[in-house]
Structure formats: structure tokens, C-alpha cells
């Protein structure tokens, strides 16, 4: 058996799982592992400027590629700085594997320098975590970590590595298979439930499909299209499900929810059968649950049994992988489904879509954000990845942008993390270097992570940051204007910094965009440059994201 | 309808499992009345008994969320009517005189409890039974003055041939 250090055993195990990139930032308690990284020729380590960026970048990498993303930090503050990114990955079920250094085994519990109970901290925000106390267990624990992160409902796994475990010599045994008697995700849907669902679907006159992020995780978009077309059923997505179904498809309604499309929210409310696939009925999607699809029999397909019946009463639950269940459902429906029942419904839906066409062709100065989305739509192709920050920028992007391919729209849905979009763009660009990656940002969000422009410049990661610059924490100020009597408590950001000068200080390119007709040429220059690029688009600070379901309101009663 | 449910969980015998379970309860806002844990016939497994208060919906979520934990192997909802449910309780009762002492010993006898320690001023009683029986005994002892009280929390096992074992 080959002898090697714990650090090398970690890298060797990662490579056997196909890992080529790690996002991280070293420190004292992870020095031995970084020494092995230095000696390794096959793994690219991308040095970030803040650990939160490493976690978000590995998350963006995972979402863009479908493969697990790897991030790394030292103990103590390194670990705590990772946690926002880990929590973000947890809320959006993203397969991230996070490594942290830890003080050496004999020092654990002594409040040693930079010691923190990292596993205790990540316990509620990971699918599972490990502290490696026996060096020889490294390969098996890493095998378990990959299995847990990527199968069933995906999610982050954290591994804590005491310093002396990294440096200790061990026999490297990758062959032994770890046992996890308590971990057996259900993949295939129960045949009886599939039969029941098919019967209900075949009776439906006003069916609607609600596709969530699970459709993207399980790569079920092709099956989703077949399914929807077979039924002639309109398809709406949750915010996390955006890009799971082509938004230029005649049956596409766009997203539902608080800032979803009016047509989608109305259609859900009027449906008689709702087929929800890989979604968790979050409050942002459902509005007031009492009135959510209240006339519909709800069929819920999800790989996580705990999501079924958690927020909404379900008529037919099907636990299983979205792709597999859809395949079985399609087979079953082929035998019994008769077309034609939904014609009147689809006509009505088309009517809704025409009636509630959002306006985007504004010519005003300062620029209306809707116009920016219109220009973006004109350049988005199958090779474009959009990431977003959180707040108004995100909701404008979610509402107005049209994306047609899975993994093309990457955003922080569950945790709502400002400062996610830019690092996620870095991760996405590293995962798919051939793609054009654009972070739709707000000035507030971008300032939380702008230091990693340095990473983009030095590592040659040409992402585009398009700032919708309104000099405020836009979404919070919108709520203050709508629900708090216009008292803008701590939401005005003022005229600092100058984003163009800031970007130039890092050695990246930037320009101001102040007129609507400048947006597209500026975007084209940014794409063509193949360099990190910031577009500071000065937008109307008074503009709200509308329409909107007020908090606690009903989906079919949107304001604006 | 809100009531107490007794859940038995077989879990991997590893450090931190208890923390994962109590953490999950805290984060989801579930109420644990009692939780007990101990070894089983297998070295790899520990057995936990959880008493949880809530309606059917809460119970379902508790079971599902427990099952999601990687180190939880099996969760069973135990029907109190078809199970033996026991708790152990130690009580130190104030018995300053002969009269009090005699009375406490007599009550202990009625409850099939044992006197396990004696001092000039107090008696220590050991009692097992379900929560109702223990509560009743504690109420009786209050009249004398309880100096110290320790309860273990509930443990349970189904009657008859049924056993809770890991899925094969």
C-alpha cells in the first residue's frame, strides 16, 4: 500500500473524484495541506481574497457544471467566513464540499489560536459534516462526502481537518467502500402513486406544471418538455426552477411568486391539477398558502420526502428523482392520455400572457432597469450564463430575463445572499470557460465582494459585472417606500465609490453606461474584450420591482 | 390533535449524533419532552427514545427530518398502548422524624418503589414506571419536601414479537 501524508491523501481522493479546481485561501491550520497543493501539478487552486468568495464560487461552479464544487479555508475565522457560502449552498441544495483546517488533535478543546468548533457551526447548514480524527479514514470519508453531496437531494458537506492529520503519514487505501446504513435516498417513484397521478392528470382540464430547482439538479429538462407538450400543459417555474424550461416555449409562463409573472400567478390560482416537480413551496413562491392553487389537486414529485406536506397539503405525493419519475409518468400517460381536454385552458393562458405582457422598452434617462433587461435579452444565447446578486437586481432579472437552457440562470434563492452573484460568476466561468458569464448586480451587493476583482485579474477569469447602480439598498428601500411610509432607514448608499475607478485600480476594465442606447454596445465591448469587465449602469433609483405580491398576500392579487 | 408521541430511533454509535438530533429539533422548532440514549445489542448502534409533543403533521415532519440525518438508521413511532414505556426516577425526600419516615416507606411500598439510601434527615427512593405513575408519586412526596429529584426520561419497547431493527 502507498504511504503518503494526510494532505496528499486528500488531494489524491479528490482527483479520483474528478476534481480539477479548488477555490480557497490558506492559513495556519491548513498549511500542511497547502504544502501538498503546492507540490501537486494536476489541481488548479484559485486563491480568493475572502473565504466567503471561495464558498460562493464553488457553489457557482457546481450549479454551472452539475459537478460538486470544492472550497477550502483555514480554521477559526477562515471557517466562519466560509459559513455564509455553505448556508447559501444548503438552502439551494447545491453540492459543495467545504474543507477547513483545524488545530492539531492534542489542542482541540483548549481554545487554541484560531480554534473554533467548525463542525458545531456548520451542523445546521450542511447536509452532513465530518471531523477527520484518524488519518487513514481520509479516502473513505471523502467518498462519503461526495456521495452525500451529490446524490438524493444535493447539498453541502463540510470536512474539518486537524492540522496534524494533514501532515501525518498514512496508508492510502481507496478501495474499501464506506458503509452508510442510514443513507438510502429514494430514486424511483412508487408505481402505485405514479398510476394515481397519471389518472388524475389524464382527467385534468386546467393542468399546470410547476418546475423547481430539482428539475435542474436531476437534469430533467428534456423529460419536462416532453411531459408538458404531451399534456399541452402550461409550465411555470419557481425562481430556483428558472431555466429548467425554455422561456420562449409557447407553453412557458415564466416564474411564479412574489415577483413572478402575473399570468403565471393567475394560472396557478385557476388550475385544477398542479404538478409540482422538485420544489419546496417556499413562502416567496406560494404567497398566502391558504389561497395557493386552492382549486387544484396537487401532485408533488420530490426526492426529499420531508418536503412533501411540509408547507402545502398534497393530494398525490411521489418521492423520487424528478427525471426518473417523469419518465415513468410519461410512459404511464402514453397508455391512457387523450389529448384535447386542455385546448380552452391553453387559449385562456395565451390570453393572460398577452394581457400581462411586461413593458420593457423605456427610453428614459436615468435608465429604467427593465430596459437593461431588454438589452440583455437581446444578447443572451445558449452560451450565456447569468448570475445575479440579491434584491431588486435579482428580481428584475428573474422577472424580465428570458433563459432557455438549464444551468443558465444562477441565483441565491433560499438564503438571499447579497454578494453571491459575483463569486458565483467566477465559479461558473471556471467551470465553463467557453461561456459568457454576466453577473447582474446591484451596487450594494457588489460592494460586499468587489475585492475579488483582484482574483479575476490575476487568475484571468473574464466575467462581466453589470451593476444596476441606484446608490441604495434597492429592495429594502422599495419595502420602506411601500410599507414603511417612505422612511428610508439606512438604505441610501451615497456617491462612494466610483465603480469605474475602483475597477481600474484592480487592473480590470470598466465603463459608465448612462443612456439606454449605450447598453448593448457596452455589453458587446465587454464580451469581446475577454477580460474582467464592470459596466456601471446608472439606473433610476425610484424604480420599483413590480408587479409584486405584498408579504402575506395572495398570488392572484398582485400590486403594480 | 396535539399529544405526546414516543419515537424510537436506531442511530449509528458515533460521536456527535446526539448533537445532530437535538440541533435538528432546535432548528425546526420541534419540542422534545424527553430524550434518552444508550447502547444496544450491536456495538455499531445506539438506541434513542424521544418523547415529542405535537399534532400528526408535526409528528410526520419530525420523523421525516430524523430520517434525513445520515446517521439515523431507523425511526419508529411506538404506540403507547402496545408497548412497555418506562422511566426511572430517584427522589431524595425530607424525613426528619420517625413518623415521616414510616409514611414515605409505606407510600414507596404501594408504588413498588425501593428505598436505596438512608440518612438521618432523608430517604432516597428509586421508582420506575410510566410518566403518570412517577408524576403521581412525586406529587405525594411534595407534602414531605423533596430535597432532590432526578428523572431519566422515557425509554420504550413494543410488546410481543415485533422488534425494531435496522432495515436489511
XYZ file of C-alpha atoms in Angstrom:
728
model
C 0.000 0.000 0.000
C 1.239 3.501 -0.827
C 2.262 5.702 2.078
C 1.528 9.405 1.899
C 0.670 12.407 4.062
C -2.937 13.108 5.014
C -2.812 16.216 2.829
C -1.734 14.214 -0.197
C -4.347 11.577 0.578
C -6.987 14.318 0.446
C -5.782 15.600 -2.922
C -5.465 12.071 -4.299
C -9.027 11.263 -3.193
C -10.330 14.485 -4.720
C -8.621 13.752 -8.027
C -10.145 10.286 -8.132
C -13.496 12.032 -7.927
C -12.598 14.152 -10.936
C -11.758 17.355 -9.075
C -9.570 19.758 -11.023
C -10.249 23.075 -9.273
C -10.256 24.247 -5.654
C -11.271 27.728 -4.506
C -9.581 28.697 -1.285
C -7.453 30.832 0.966
C -4.808 29.317 3.271
C -3.931 29.928 6.918
C -2.023 28.381 9.795
C -4.123 25.302 10.482
C -4.260 24.234 6.838
C -0.590 24.858 5.960
C 0.331 21.155 5.577
C -2.428 20.598 3.017
C -1.416 23.749 1.132
C 2.127 22.440 1.015
C 0.792 19.363 -0.765
C -1.254 21.595 -3.085
C 1.966 23.448 -3.943
C 3.603 20.176 -4.970
C 0.569 18.966 -6.951
C 0.610 19.558 -10.679
C -2.940 18.470 -11.553
C -5.123 20.602 -9.321
C -5.731 24.265 -10.021
C -6.049 26.242 -6.823
C -7.751 29.604 -7.231
C -6.702 31.992 -4.485
C -9.590 34.244 -3.499
C -9.399 37.375 -1.349
C -12.100 36.392 1.161
C -13.244 32.888 2.131
C -16.906 33.724 1.502
C -15.973 34.143 -2.147
C -14.389 30.681 -2.187
C -17.604 29.111 -0.923
C -19.858 31.024 -3.343
C -17.502 30.376 -6.258
C -17.528 26.633 -5.603
C -21.334 26.856 -5.422
C -21.443 28.714 -8.766
C -19.069 26.109 -10.190
C -21.409 23.334 -9.039
C -24.546 24.976 -10.406
C -22.992 25.744 -13.789
C -21.445 22.297 -14.255
C -23.601 19.909 -12.238
C -20.407 18.652 -10.587
C -19.530 19.247 -6.939
C -17.594 22.434 -6.189
C -14.689 22.403 -3.746
C -13.683 25.197 -1.383
C -11.108 25.414 1.350
C -10.174 27.673 4.254
C -8.218 27.634 7.458
C -9.611 27.155 10.958
C -11.316 29.818 13.066
C -12.034 32.948 11.017
C -11.417 31.051 7.767
C -14.113 28.575 8.695
C -16.569 31.206 9.913
C -16.052 33.241 6.745
C -16.975 30.175 4.685
C -20.240 29.672 6.513
C -22.350 32.207 4.599
C -21.473 30.388 1.414
C -22.160 26.986 2.961
C -25.553 28.128 4.255
C -26.318 29.508 0.817
C -25.488 26.173 -0.824
C -27.603 24.382 1.765
C -30.701 26.474 1.160
C -30.444 25.981 -2.612
C -29.386 22.287 -2.453
C -26.061 22.810 -4.166
C -23.337 20.118 -3.995
C -20.459 21.957 -2.351
C -17.690 20.207 -0.410
C -16.004 22.570 2.024
C -12.723 21.798 3.770
C -11.494 23.665 6.830
C -8.259 23.410 8.732
C -8.487 22.732 12.443
C -5.986 22.987 15.287
C -3.966 19.809 15.859
C -5.755 16.967 17.670
C -3.974 17.395 21.023
C -5.050 21.069 21.122
C -8.735 20.593 20.302
C -10.917 21.983 23.052
C -8.177 24.163 24.567
C -9.306 27.406 22.887
C -6.062 27.287 20.912
C -5.150 30.079 18.472
C -7.743 30.262 15.670
C -9.684 27.353 17.117
C -13.418 27.242 16.619
C -15.881 24.362 16.695
C -16.288 24.436 12.923
C -18.403 21.264 12.808
C -20.675 22.651 15.501
C -21.113 25.821 13.471
C -21.827 24.111 10.150
C -24.062 21.411 11.638
C -27.397 23.124 10.886
C -26.278 24.400 7.450
C -24.842 21.251 5.894
C -26.368 18.034 4.661
C -23.680 16.341 6.728
C -20.253 17.091 8.172
C -17.156 15.195 9.263
C -14.203 15.852 11.508
C -11.380 13.542 10.442
C -9.696 12.213 13.577
C -7.993 9.163 12.006
C -5.728 9.910 9.059
C -6.274 6.527 7.456
C -10.014 7.261 7.159
C -9.472 10.142 4.712
C -10.299 8.279 1.462
C -13.479 6.727 2.886
C -14.708 9.986 4.401
C -14.126 11.811 1.126
C -16.015 9.071 -0.705
C -18.915 9.511 1.708
C -18.762 13.283 1.297
C -19.099 13.046 -2.486
C -21.901 10.535 -2.258
C -23.842 12.598 0.260
C -23.274 15.911 -1.557
C -24.280 14.677 -4.996
C -26.985 12.030 -4.505
C -30.550 12.303 -3.278
C -31.293 15.933 -2.602
C -27.874 17.502 -3.183
C -26.313 19.699 -0.531
C -23.099 20.897 1.031
C -20.799 18.668 3.081
C -18.157 20.095 5.375
C -14.943 18.294 6.349
C -12.836 19.565 9.261
C -9.145 18.632 9.097
C -6.941 18.881 12.190
C -3.505 20.158 11.248
C -1.651 17.023 12.394
C -3.998 14.803 10.365
C -2.883 16.662 7.244
C 0.808 16.062 7.938
C 0.650 12.521 9.341
C 1.787 9.674 7.082
C -0.851 7.092 6.282
C -1.519 4.058 4.102
C -3.637 5.209 1.205
C -6.464 2.714 0.740
C -9.032 3.989 -1.713
C -10.601 0.596 -2.401
C -12.573 -0.016 0.790
C -16.202 1.099 0.462
C -17.576 3.075 3.393
C -20.838 1.976 4.936
C -23.710 4.384 5.408
C -26.595 2.262 6.662
C -28.749 5.336 7.356
C -28.327 6.917 3.920
C -30.516 5.492 1.156
C -32.220 8.150 -0.960
C -35.363 7.037 -2.794
C -34.809 7.418 -6.525
C -37.651 5.568 -8.236
C -41.193 6.798 -7.705
C -43.690 4.349 -6.217
C -45.571 2.682 -9.122
C -48.925 2.964 -7.379
C -48.508 6.690 -6.761
C -47.413 7.183 -10.372
C -50.537 5.348 -11.522
C -52.729 7.544 -9.311
C -51.012 10.693 -10.532
C -51.410 9.662 -14.172
C -55.124 9.069 -13.649
C -55.628 12.495 -12.116
C -53.543 14.187 -14.804
C -55.498 12.486 -17.571
C -58.726 13.951 -16.171
C -57.311 17.470 -15.854
C -58.831 20.295 -17.845
C -56.715 23.081 -16.419
C -53.370 21.464 -15.595
C -50.254 23.425 -14.784
C -46.717 22.230 -14.201
C -44.659 23.952 -11.524
C -40.985 23.160 -12.069
C -38.456 23.847 -9.302
C -34.715 23.698 -8.880
C -34.922 19.918 -8.526
C -35.617 19.657 -12.257
C -32.264 21.328 -12.910
C -30.395 19.233 -10.326
C -31.681 15.994 -11.824
C -31.117 17.147 -15.433
C -34.792 16.503 -16.130
C -35.418 19.384 -18.547
C -35.783 17.168 -21.658
C -38.347 14.981 -19.849
C -40.129 18.080 -18.582
C -40.577 19.351 -22.146
C -41.887 16.005 -23.373
C -44.270 15.832 -20.430
C -45.642 19.364 -20.875
C -46.051 19.017 -24.626
C -47.772 15.682 -24.258
C -50.372 17.220 -21.942
C -50.495 20.572 -23.636
C -49.964 21.905 -20.140
C -48.582 25.353 -19.413
C -45.375 25.377 -17.390
C -44.386 27.851 -14.732
C -41.234 27.639 -12.672
C -40.240 28.666 -9.202
C -37.439 31.208 -9.012
C -34.975 28.344 -8.467
C -36.512 26.451 -11.364
C -35.853 29.287 -13.807
C -34.029 27.915 -16.882
C -35.435 24.405 -16.385
C -37.932 25.064 -19.207
C -37.304 27.249 -22.279
C -38.970 30.586 -21.578
C -39.686 31.197 -25.264
C -41.716 27.977 -25.441
C -45.396 28.577 -26.276
C -46.368 26.782 -23.048
C -43.934 28.763 -20.857
C -45.342 31.188 -18.328
C -42.142 32.281 -16.587
C -41.710 32.318 -12.817
C -44.384 32.378 -10.135
C -44.308 34.051 -6.765
C -43.835 37.388 -5.100
C -42.153 38.948 -8.142
C -43.269 36.371 -10.671
C -45.335 36.874 -13.789
C -48.943 37.904 -13.356
C -50.011 35.350 -15.933
C -48.210 32.559 -14.066
C -49.680 33.503 -10.699
C -53.184 33.725 -12.173
C -52.788 30.418 -13.980
C -51.682 28.614 -10.804
C -54.649 30.030 -8.941
C -57.124 28.881 -11.600
C -55.616 25.453 -12.285
C -57.466 22.215 -11.451
C -54.367 19.998 -11.287
C -50.954 21.286 -10.281
C -47.970 19.043 -10.926
C -45.114 20.332 -8.777
C -41.713 18.883 -9.593
C -38.611 19.342 -7.444
C -39.766 22.341 -5.488
C -40.423 23.097 -1.834
C -43.295 25.620 -1.899
C -41.347 28.413 -0.244
C -43.291 31.406 1.026
C -41.820 33.535 -1.781
C -43.365 31.155 -4.321
C -46.763 30.486 -2.793
C -47.817 33.765 -1.219
C -50.566 33.096 1.335
C -50.717 29.271 1.348
C -54.442 29.262 2.129
C -55.192 30.644 -1.321
C -52.408 28.864 -3.206
C -53.891 26.792 -6.044
C -56.923 26.291 -3.851
C -58.985 24.617 -6.591
C -56.225 22.250 -7.649
C -55.365 18.711 -6.788
C -51.641 18.980 -6.124
C -49.263 16.243 -7.226
C -45.857 16.726 -5.655
C -42.791 14.986 -7.030
C -39.693 15.460 -4.888
C -36.647 13.453 -3.929
C -36.825 14.705 -0.338
C -39.759 13.081 1.488
C -39.596 15.786 4.159
C -40.589 18.432 1.596
C -43.846 16.661 0.873
C -46.618 18.050 3.013
C -44.248 20.452 4.810
C -45.871 23.675 3.632
C -48.768 22.621 1.392
C -51.341 19.833 1.554
C -50.580 17.300 -1.144
C -53.093 15.106 -2.995
C -50.624 12.661 -4.526
C -47.052 12.553 -3.190
C -44.343 10.905 -5.265
C -40.932 10.566 -3.661
C -38.203 10.101 -6.236
C -35.779 11.660 -8.662
C -37.513 14.142 -10.991
C -36.041 12.656 -14.155
C -36.915 9.054 -13.295
C -40.399 9.874 -12.071
C -41.163 11.999 -15.127
C -40.027 9.159 -17.382
C -42.313 6.675 -15.633
C -45.166 9.159 -15.635
C -44.750 9.771 -19.367
C -44.770 6.004 -20.048
C -47.909 5.568 -17.985
C -49.661 8.537 -19.621
C -48.839 7.271 -23.114
C -51.243 4.421 -22.411
C -54.161 6.401 -21.053
C -53.825 10.066 -22.024
C -56.212 11.521 -24.594
C -55.313 14.917 -25.989
C -57.740 17.783 -26.389
C -59.001 18.414 -22.865
C -56.775 21.418 -22.298
C -57.397 23.421 -25.506
C -59.688 26.006 -23.909
C -57.303 26.347 -20.959
C -54.276 26.959 -23.155
C -56.239 29.625 -25.042
C -57.045 31.306 -21.767
C -53.393 31.138 -20.728
C -52.354 32.742 -24.000
C -54.876 35.464 -23.283
C -53.302 36.025 -19.857
C -49.859 36.182 -21.420
C -50.957 38.802 -23.942
C -52.793 40.819 -21.323
C -49.923 40.887 -18.853
C -47.021 41.480 -21.222
C -44.438 43.376 -19.163
C -43.275 46.709 -20.553
C -39.545 46.912 -21.168
C -38.962 49.408 -23.983
C -38.365 52.501 -21.854
C -36.203 55.303 -23.294
C -35.860 57.396 -20.145
C -32.691 58.754 -18.567
C -31.775 57.682 -15.933
C -32.125 54.273 -17.471
C -35.026 52.066 -16.361
C -33.762 48.647 -15.211
C -36.424 46.985 -17.382
C -34.658 48.429 -20.430
C -31.368 46.905 -19.263
C -33.108 43.513 -19.133
C -34.442 44.054 -22.648
C -30.922 44.701 -23.928
C -29.575 41.716 -22.017
C -32.269 39.512 -23.550
C -31.025 40.509 -26.985
C -27.534 39.143 -26.274
C -28.365 36.044 -24.201
C -27.751 32.889 -26.208
C -27.235 29.232 -25.322
C -23.648 30.069 -24.368
C -24.546 32.744 -21.807
C -24.734 32.230 -18.053
C -26.466 34.859 -15.940
C -25.772 35.080 -12.238
C -27.439 37.639 -10.011
C -26.879 39.338 -6.731
C -29.806 39.679 -4.337
C -32.528 42.273 -4.190
C -34.073 44.377 -6.938
C -31.390 43.376 -9.473
C -32.245 39.729 -8.863
C -35.986 40.178 -9.130
C -35.740 42.256 -12.306
C -33.545 39.540 -13.767
C -35.899 36.800 -12.611
C -38.949 38.572 -13.975
C -37.737 40.039 -17.246
C -34.831 37.939 -18.487
C -35.633 35.025 -20.765
C -33.404 31.979 -20.470
C -33.928 28.748 -22.293
C -31.295 26.294 -21.135
C -30.776 24.635 -17.751
C -27.963 25.963 -15.537
C -28.083 29.262 -17.408
C -29.552 31.249 -14.538
C -27.740 31.096 -11.206
C -29.021 32.975 -8.200
C -29.251 32.806 -4.419
C -32.856 31.806 -3.867
C -33.258 30.436 -0.366
C -30.747 32.371 1.683
C -30.925 35.548 -0.409
C -27.220 36.302 -0.071
C -26.022 39.690 -1.245
C -22.546 39.197 -2.637
C -23.334 35.798 -4.151
C -23.576 36.695 -7.830
C -20.042 37.897 -8.495
C -18.265 34.915 -6.859
C -20.812 32.566 -8.437
C -19.947 34.101 -11.809
C -16.269 33.395 -11.117
C -17.113 29.760 -10.316
C -19.352 29.425 -13.374
C -16.698 30.883 -15.673
C -14.074 28.491 -14.299
C -16.470 25.571 -14.807
C -17.402 26.663 -18.334
C -14.626 28.876 -19.750
C -16.282 28.981 -23.174
C -19.429 30.636 -21.790
C -20.120 34.350 -21.494
C -20.800 34.889 -17.803
C -22.613 38.025 -16.673
C -23.368 38.930 -13.061
C -26.466 41.124 -12.887
C -25.514 43.104 -9.791
C -26.675 45.883 -7.553
C -24.196 48.390 -6.213
C -24.872 47.299 -2.615
C -24.320 43.610 -3.307
C -21.234 44.063 -5.446
C -19.515 46.133 -2.771
C -19.673 43.154 -0.422
C -17.289 41.122 -2.589
C -15.641 43.543 -5.020
C -12.172 42.746 -3.644
C -12.189 39.598 -5.745
C -11.784 41.613 -8.907
C -8.136 41.017 -7.978
C -8.750 37.272 -8.288
C -10.377 37.727 -11.697
C -7.470 39.824 -12.969
C -4.663 37.619 -11.662
C -6.303 34.274 -12.450
C -7.569 35.578 -15.810
C -11.242 34.899 -15.203
C -13.081 37.232 -17.558
C -16.512 37.709 -16.030
C -18.749 40.693 -16.658
C -20.341 42.546 -13.763
C -23.301 44.626 -14.830
C -24.167 46.919 -11.931
C -27.671 48.331 -11.805
C -26.370 51.331 -9.928
C -29.061 53.126 -7.943
C -26.929 54.046 -4.935
C -29.211 52.339 -2.500
C -30.128 49.009 -0.977
C -32.873 48.913 -3.546
C -35.214 46.179 -2.393
C -35.141 47.282 1.223
C -35.805 50.872 0.216
C -38.655 49.636 -2.014
C -40.291 47.990 1.016
C -39.698 51.135 3.047
C -41.412 53.169 0.337
C -44.316 50.736 0.028
C -44.847 49.573 3.604
C -42.919 51.907 5.956
C -44.213 55.345 4.950
C -41.203 56.124 2.772
C -38.830 56.342 5.735
C -35.556 55.292 4.118
C -33.842 53.980 7.215
C -30.207 53.155 6.411
C -30.746 52.305 2.761
C -29.101 55.213 0.916
C -25.521 54.346 -0.021
C -24.303 57.746 -1.265
C -21.889 58.606 -4.057
C -18.912 56.494 -2.974
C -17.235 54.600 -4.553
C -16.701 55.435 -8.194
C -17.071 51.927 -9.635
C -15.057 52.657 -12.764
C -12.061 53.968 -10.835
C -12.408 51.162 -8.321
C -12.334 48.549 -11.059
C -9.414 50.204 -12.796
C -7.462 50.134 -9.536
C -7.649 46.345 -9.723
C -6.404 46.386 -13.291
C -9.750 45.413 -14.807
C -11.802 47.290 -17.372
C -14.882 49.350 -16.644
C -17.196 51.928 -18.149
C -20.174 54.027 -17.169
C -23.435 53.483 -19.004
C -25.907 56.326 -18.684
C -28.097 56.153 -21.814
C -30.371 53.314 -22.968
C -28.793 53.105 -26.407
C -25.333 52.666 -24.846
C -26.230 49.449 -23.029
C -25.925 46.983 -25.852
C -22.701 48.352 -27.384
C -21.137 48.402 -23.915
C -22.155 44.774 -23.346
C -20.705 43.826 -26.714
C -17.410 45.557 -25.898
C -17.293 43.762 -22.553
C -17.911 40.363 -24.140
C -15.413 40.993 -26.904
C -12.664 42.165 -24.535
C -12.422 38.742 -22.899
C -11.253 40.488 -19.732
C -12.889 41.051 -16.346
C -15.231 43.963 -17.040
C -17.520 46.117 -14.955
C -20.399 48.050 -16.504
C -21.668 50.718 -14.131
C -25.188 51.289 -15.413
C -26.747 54.312 -13.744
C -30.410 53.417 -13.240
C -33.457 55.218 -11.927
C -33.303 54.949 -8.107
C -37.053 55.471 -7.831
C -37.957 52.416 -9.879
C -39.668 49.544 -8.046
C -39.800 45.857 -8.911
C -43.389 45.402 -9.958
C -45.759 43.656 -10.084
C -45.497 42.253 -6.595
C -47.446 40.104 -4.177
C -47.345 42.010 -0.874
C -45.987 39.918 2.009
C -48.705 37.517 3.182
C -50.822 38.361 0.128
C -52.488 36.129 -2.440
C -50.755 35.186 -5.676
C -53.651 36.365 -7.814
C -53.766 39.766 -6.147
C -50.562 41.447 -7.269
C -49.968 45.150 -6.942
C -48.486 47.231 -9.775
C -54.715 16.722 17.810
C -51.755 17.638 19.950
C -50.465 14.830 22.136
C -47.273 13.134 23.246
C -45.683 10.712 20.796
C -42.986 8.210 21.639
C -40.403 7.723 18.903
C -37.621 5.168 18.929
C -34.601 5.803 16.712
C -31.733 3.476 15.909
C -28.672 5.566 15.176
C -25.020 4.964 14.384
C -22.934 4.811 17.545
C -20.694 7.780 16.656
C -19.706 10.961 18.461
C -21.951 13.928 17.748
C -25.117 12.033 16.785
C -26.991 13.322 19.828
C -25.923 16.862 18.901
C -27.225 16.429 15.351
C -30.590 15.275 16.607
C -31.036 17.908 19.296
C -29.772 20.531 16.831
C -32.366 19.471 14.267
C -35.133 19.777 16.865
C -33.957 23.232 17.889
C -33.629 24.488 14.329
C -37.054 23.226 13.234
C -38.781 24.434 16.390
C -39.962 20.966 17.483
C -40.448 20.350 21.181
C -38.702 17.401 22.800
C -40.210 16.448 26.145
C -37.508 13.888 26.899
C -34.677 12.223 25.039
C -32.709 9.190 26.190
C -29.880 7.314 24.552
C -27.914 4.186 25.262
C -26.107 1.246 23.677
C -27.901 -1.680 22.027
C -27.086 -5.341 21.447
C -24.956 -4.203 18.487
C -21.776 -2.181 19.076
C -22.423 -0.120 15.970
C -25.850 1.090 17.088
C -27.300 3.298 19.769
C -30.974 3.444 20.584
C -32.777 6.678 21.354
C -36.206 7.247 22.744
C -37.739 10.638 22.076
C -40.972 11.935 23.519
C -42.323 14.644 21.243
C -45.372 16.837 21.667
C -47.350 17.866 18.603
C -50.147 17.057 16.167
C -49.975 14.464 13.390
C -48.394 16.941 10.961
C -45.603 17.795 13.397
C -45.045 14.106 14.130
C -44.739 13.348 10.410
C -42.205 16.153 9.930
C -40.202 15.061 12.987
C -39.969 11.515 11.618
C -39.030 12.688 8.123
C -36.437 15.141 9.371
C -34.936 12.469 11.645
C -34.776 10.055 8.729
C -32.915 12.656 6.667
C -29.998 12.630 9.095
C -27.261 10.474 7.618
C -26.510 8.656 10.877
C -30.131 7.833 11.710
C -30.861 4.298 10.550
C -34.457 3.759 11.544
C -37.258 5.719 13.204
C -40.387 4.079 14.643
C -43.484 5.645 16.126
C -44.276 3.479 19.144
C -47.908 3.028 20.155
C -48.039 3.515 23.947
C -50.954 1.067 24.178
C -48.903 -1.761 22.725
C -45.605 -1.036 24.397
C -43.805 -1.047 27.682
C -42.889 2.518 28.488
C -40.669 3.166 31.476
C -38.800 5.885 33.218
C -36.531 5.724 36.244
C -36.693 8.335 38.949
C -34.563 8.991 42.054
C -36.060 11.188 44.770
C -34.465 12.402 47.978
C -37.286 13.103 50.417
C -37.105 15.147 53.601
C -37.847 12.749 56.545
C -36.831 14.490 59.775
C -38.745 12.189 62.128
C -39.858 8.635 62.619
C -43.411 9.409 61.556
C -42.497 10.897 58.170
C -40.048 8.102 57.519
C -42.660 5.425 58.140
C -45.167 7.149 55.877
C -42.733 7.550 52.987
C -41.666 3.926 53.238
C -45.301 2.906 53.154
C -46.052 5.010 50.079
C -42.942 3.647 48.383
C -44.178 0.172 49.044
C -47.578 0.915 47.455
C -45.794 2.273 44.353
C -43.397 -0.682 44.287
C -40.529 1.725 44.746
C -37.374 0.971 46.697
C -35.564 2.812 49.408
C -31.986 2.865 48.170
C -30.301 5.206 50.650
C -30.931 6.493 54.139
C -29.562 9.435 56.103
C -30.724 10.895 59.417
C -32.744 13.588 57.631
C -33.751 11.944 54.324
C -34.601 8.855 52.308
C -33.680 8.200 48.709
C -36.357 6.354 46.742
C -35.905 4.642 43.399
C -39.005 4.280 41.277
C -39.646 3.004 37.768
C -42.802 3.251 35.737
C -44.507 5.356 33.134
C -44.619 9.120 33.477
C -48.091 9.162 35.069
C -47.060 6.845 37.874
C -43.890 8.797 38.538
C -45.753 12.123 38.484
C -48.281 10.755 40.975
C -45.547 9.614 43.333
C -43.729 12.931 43.081
C -46.954 14.755 43.973
C -47.308 12.580 47.078
C -43.738 13.288 48.122
C -44.148 17.057 47.782
C -46.032 17.050 51.086
C -42.884 15.819 52.837
C -40.487 18.067 50.983
C -38.421 16.948 48.001
C -34.743 17.752 48.523
C -33.534 16.483 45.153
C -35.089 14.875 42.098
C -33.576 13.103 39.068
C -35.526 11.549 36.182
C -34.016 9.646 33.275
C -36.609 10.362 30.624
C -38.676 7.762 28.835
C -37.480 4.551 27.243
C -39.786 2.196 25.372
C -40.124 -1.211 23.729
C -43.004 -2.724 21.801
C -44.763 -5.739 23.318
C -44.976 -9.106 21.574
C -42.878 -10.460 18.720
C -42.379 -7.099 16.975
C -38.830 -5.738 17.101
C -37.251 -2.510 15.923
C -34.191 -3.425 13.891
C -32.190 -1.826 11.107
C -33.586 -2.369 7.608
C -31.691 -5.059 5.782
